[in-house]
Amino acid sequence: MRSLLALIPLLLSTFLPFSLAAKATAQAQPAAGADPVKALVGRLDLEKYKATVKGLTQFGDRRQGTDRNRAAVDWIEAQLKSYGCPTERIKYVYEPPPPNPGGGRGRGNTDVAAGGGRPRGVRTPTGVNTDPMKQPNEKLRALNMQPTTPGPREMVYCTKVGMTRPDEMYIVGGHMDGHGWGEAANDDGSGTALVMELARIFSGPDVQTERTIRFALWNNEETGLNGARAYVDQRQALQGKEDPPGSRRFPEPKWLGMIQHDMMMFDHGMPRPDGTMNPEQRPEADVNIEFQSNSKMAQGSQALAWTLHAANEKYATDYPAAVGPHMTNTDSTPFMDLVPAISVRENERGVQIGSGWDPQWHQPTDLYTTYSDKDFRLGLNAAQTTLGAVAELTGATLKK
Ligand SMILES: [Zn+2]
């Protein structure tokens, strides 16, 4: 009995990828009258997702306050427009805070991780690479060479306007800036590409939704969530206001929820005792959905997290989802006391990524070529999860 049971996971892991691939192909042409959400999720495609991540990596690490960052904003905007998703820009000014000699260097030997979780098991050091010479690719090193300068910043979003409830909106976000002298492929090309792919699918000519969806590509996440904070500061008070009056136009629909995507692809498990990593995506890899239990909107945020969990059960082809209470350090934070807010990731941010589970994080090795199809597929499963949930929440249907 025991040995037979032990065989089951092995058999599943051997045969599941093939059966799932066959199922995914069958879903590509849904029958008329089929679940429209399932049909929309079926429009996600691994190769298209990879191509969008790759497109973002042509701008190197996309560090905020540089020409390569501004070129990436222009490129993202052109893609969104080509999908038929009308774009707008947020403008703000970023002045770096004065250096803080006392703090800012890790959390020491504390037993509590960022966000409130408790780290366990093997932990390896993390940090941000600032040494150009650690990037062996000379072309990429040259691309990333221009230093950041303080001053005006821009970031782009696009909007799918709801038919019957244009005044209510879900915000789907990722951050397009990065650092560390690589290509910021996973942090956060993977989340940016996910948001762009959802914008493409929801902007399809036969897709309609009852409620509005906004697709936001935040800038300045890595410097302290400054882009998302600028959005909240500038637009929070505009929520639900019809402008001009009587037009049924709502420049800032009432926020119903915010779903952030930041590092979507790498779940190889805990570092080994010698500090090395499993080179393969672990078979138990999952999509981590986090809310913050200490936020004012914890109850609504938890409900939103479980909605995504249910959508994962229903629509994700390969990897399951897990819900946790320690959301931290990403662009959903400025929203979490105002509106249900969650983050979707490859791992828990505080106890797992913070303990070294992603060795490419902020390093020169965060390159498109670092990741295998199994890694990209975890990102695609997160896209299936969010797309399914948002399609349900906004009442998406397909025109016949
Ligand atoms: Zn990030």
Coordinates of C-alpha atoms in Angstrom, one line a residue, residues 19-229:
S19 CA -2.9 15.2 -20.7
L20 CA -3.0 18.9 -19.8
A21 CA -1.5 19.9 -23.1
A22 CA -4.2 18.0 -24.9
K23 CA -6.8 19.6 -22.7
A24 CA -5.5 23.1 -23.4
T25 CA -5.7 22.5 -27.2
A26 CA -9.2 21.2 -26.9
Q27 CA -10.1 24.4 -25.0
A28 CA -8.8 26.7 -27.8
Q29 CA -12.0 26.3 -29.8
P30 CA -14.9 26.5 -27.4
A31 CA -18.3 25.3 -28.5
A32 CA -21.0 28.0 -28.9
G33 CA -22.8 28.6 -25.6
A34 CA -19.8 27.4 -23.6
D35 CA -18.6 29.2 -20.5
P36 CA -17.3 32.6 -21.9
V37 CA -14.8 32.9 -19.0
K38 CA -13.3 29.5 -20.1
A39 CA -13.2 30.7 -23.7
L40 CA -11.3 33.9 -22.6
V41 CA -8.8 32.0 -20.5
G42 CA -8.3 29.7 -23.5
R43 CA -7.0 32.8 -25.5
L44 CA -3.9 33.0 -23.2
D45 CA -1.0 31.4 -25.0
L46 CA 2.5 30.4 -23.6
E47 CA 4.3 31.6 -26.7
K48 CA 2.6 35.0 -26.7
Y49 CA 3.3 35.5 -23.0
K50 CA 7.0 34.6 -23.6
A51 CA 7.2 37.0 -26.5
T52 CA 5.8 39.9 -24.4
V53 CA 8.4 39.1 -21.6
K54 CA 11.1 39.0 -24.3
G55 CA 9.9 42.3 -25.8
L56 CA 10.3 44.0 -22.4
T57 CA 13.8 42.7 -21.9
Q58 CA 15.0 44.6 -25.0
F59 CA 15.1 47.6 -22.6
G60 CA 17.5 46.0 -20.2
D61 CA 16.7 46.5 -16.5
R62 CA 14.3 49.4 -17.3
R63 CA 15.6 51.3 -14.3
Q64 CA 13.4 54.3 -13.4
G65 CA 14.7 57.7 -14.4
T66 CA 16.6 56.5 -17.5
D67 CA 16.2 56.6 -21.2
R68 CA 15.7 52.8 -21.3
N69 CA 12.9 53.1 -18.8
R70 CA 11.2 55.9 -20.9
A71 CA 11.6 53.8 -24.0
A72 CA 10.0 50.8 -22.3
V73 CA 7.0 53.0 -21.3
D74 CA 6.6 54.1 -24.9
W75 CA 6.8 50.5 -26.1
I76 CA 4.3 49.2 -23.6
E77 CA 1.9 52.0 -24.6
A78 CA 2.3 51.2 -28.3
Q79 CA 1.5 47.5 -27.6
L80 CA -1.6 48.4 -25.5
K81 CA -2.9 50.7 -28.3
S82 CA -2.3 47.9 -30.9
Y83 CA -4.5 45.6 -28.7
G84 CA -7.3 48.2 -28.9
C85 CA -7.0 49.2 -25.3
P86 CA -7.1 53.1 -24.9
T87 CA -4.1 54.4 -22.9
E88 CA -3.5 57.3 -20.6
R89 CA -0.4 58.4 -18.7
I90 CA 0.1 59.4 -15.0
K91 CA 2.8 62.0 -14.5
Y92 CA 4.6 62.6 -11.2
V93 CA 8.0 63.7 -9.9
Y94 CA 10.4 61.4 -8.2
E95 CA 13.0 62.9 -5.8
P96 CA 15.0 60.2 -4.0
P97 CA 15.0 60.5 -0.2
P98 CA 18.2 61.5 1.5
P99 CA 20.5 58.6 2.4
N100 CA 19.7 57.0 5.7
P101 CA 23.0 55.9 7.2
G102 CA 21.4 54.2 10.2
G103 CA 19.0 51.9 8.5
G104 CA 18.0 50.4 5.2
R105 CA 20.2 47.3 5.3
G106 CA 18.1 44.2 5.7
R107 CA 16.1 43.2 8.7
G108 CA 18.9 41.7 10.7
N109 CA 18.3 38.5 12.6
T110 CA 14.6 39.2 13.3
D111 CA 12.3 36.2 13.5
V112 CA 9.6 38.0 11.7
A113 CA 9.8 38.5 7.9
A114 CA 8.6 41.6 6.0
G115 CA 4.8 41.4 5.9
G116 CA 4.6 39.5 9.2
G117 CA 5.4 35.8 8.4
R118 CA 7.8 33.6 10.2
P119 CA 10.8 32.4 8.1
R120 CA 11.7 28.7 8.3
G121 CA 14.3 26.3 6.9
V122 CA 17.4 27.2 4.9
R123 CA 17.9 31.0 4.3
T124 CA 20.4 32.6 1.9
P125 CA 21.3 36.3 1.7
T126 CA 19.4 38.6 -0.6
G127 CA 20.1 42.1 -1.9
V128 CA 20.3 44.4 -4.9
N129 CA 23.3 44.1 -7.2
T130 CA 24.8 47.6 -7.9
D131 CA 28.1 46.4 -9.6
P132 CA 28.0 46.7 -13.4
M133 CA 31.0 44.3 -13.7
K134 CA 28.8 41.4 -12.4
Q135 CA 27.0 41.5 -15.7
P136 CA 29.3 39.5 -18.0
N137 CA 27.3 40.4 -21.2
E138 CA 29.0 43.6 -22.4
K139 CA 26.1 44.6 -24.6
L140 CA 23.6 44.4 -21.8
R141 CA 26.1 46.1 -19.4
A142 CA 26.3 49.0 -21.9
L143 CA 22.5 49.1 -22.2
N144 CA 22.1 49.4 -18.5
M145 CA 24.9 51.9 -18.0
Q146 CA 23.0 55.3 -18.0
P147 CA 22.5 56.2 -14.3
T148 CA 19.1 57.3 -12.9
T149 CA 18.5 61.0 -12.4
P150 CA 15.7 62.6 -10.2
G151 CA 12.9 64.4 -11.9
P152 CA 9.6 63.9 -13.8
R153 CA 8.3 60.4 -14.4
E154 CA 5.6 58.9 -16.5
M155 CA 3.7 55.6 -16.4
V156 CA 0.9 54.2 -18.6
Y157 CA -2.4 52.4 -18.0
C158 CA -5.2 51.4 -20.4
T159 CA -8.9 50.8 -19.7
K160 CA -11.6 48.4 -20.7
V161 CA -14.9 50.3 -20.1
G162 CA -17.8 48.3 -18.7
M163 CA -21.1 48.4 -20.4
T164 CA -23.7 48.6 -17.6
R165 CA -21.4 49.6 -14.7
P166 CA -18.8 51.8 -16.2
D167 CA -18.5 53.6 -12.8
E168 CA -17.1 50.5 -11.0
M169 CA -13.6 49.1 -11.7
Y170 CA -11.0 46.5 -10.9
I171 CA -7.4 47.5 -11.2
V172 CA -4.9 44.8 -12.5
G173 CA -1.3 45.9 -12.0
G174 CA 2.4 45.0 -12.5
H175 CA 5.5 47.2 -12.3
M176 CA 7.6 47.9 -15.5
D177 CA 10.7 49.2 -13.8
G178 CA 13.5 47.0 -12.5
H179 CA 17.2 47.1 -11.4
G180 CA 20.2 44.9 -10.7
W181 CA 22.1 45.0 -14.1
G182 CA 20.1 42.2 -15.7
E183 CA 17.0 42.3 -17.9
A184 CA 14.4 42.4 -15.0
A185 CA 12.8 39.5 -16.9
N186 CA 11.1 38.0 -13.8
D187 CA 11.0 41.1 -11.6
D188 CA 8.9 42.3 -13.1
G189 CA 8.8 41.6 -16.8
S190 CA 6.8 38.5 -15.9
G191 CA 4.0 40.5 -14.1
T192 CA 4.1 43.4 -16.7
A193 CA 3.6 40.8 -19.5
L194 CA 0.8 39.2 -17.6
V195 CA -1.1 42.5 -17.3
M196 CA -0.4 43.3 -21.0
E197 CA -1.7 39.9 -22.1
L198 CA -4.9 40.4 -20.0
A199 CA -5.3 43.8 -21.6
R200 CA -5.0 42.2 -25.1
I201 CA -7.6 39.6 -24.4
F202 CA -10.1 41.8 -22.7
S203 CA -9.8 44.3 -25.5
G204 CA -10.8 41.7 -28.1
P205 CA -13.5 43.0 -30.5
D206 CA -16.0 40.4 -29.3
V207 CA -15.4 40.8 -25.6
Q208 CA -17.7 42.9 -23.4
T209 CA -17.8 43.4 -19.6
E210 CA -20.4 44.8 -17.3
R211 CA -17.8 46.5 -15.1
T212 CA -14.6 48.4 -16.0
I213 CA -11.1 47.0 -15.8
R214 CA -7.9 49.1 -15.7
F215 CA -4.5 47.6 -16.7
A216 CA -1.8 49.6 -14.9
L217 CA 2.0 49.3 -15.5
W218 CA 3.5 51.1 -12.5
N219 CA 6.9 52.8 -12.6
N220 CA 9.2 53.4 -9.6
E221 CA 8.1 50.3 -7.7
E222 CA 11.7 49.5 -6.8
T223 CA 12.3 52.9 -5.2
G224 CA 9.4 52.5 -2.8
L225 CA 6.1 52.0 -4.8
N226 CA 6.3 55.7 -5.9
G227 CA 4.3 55.2 -9.1
A228 CA 1.4 53.4 -7.4
R229 CA 1.5 55.9 -4.6

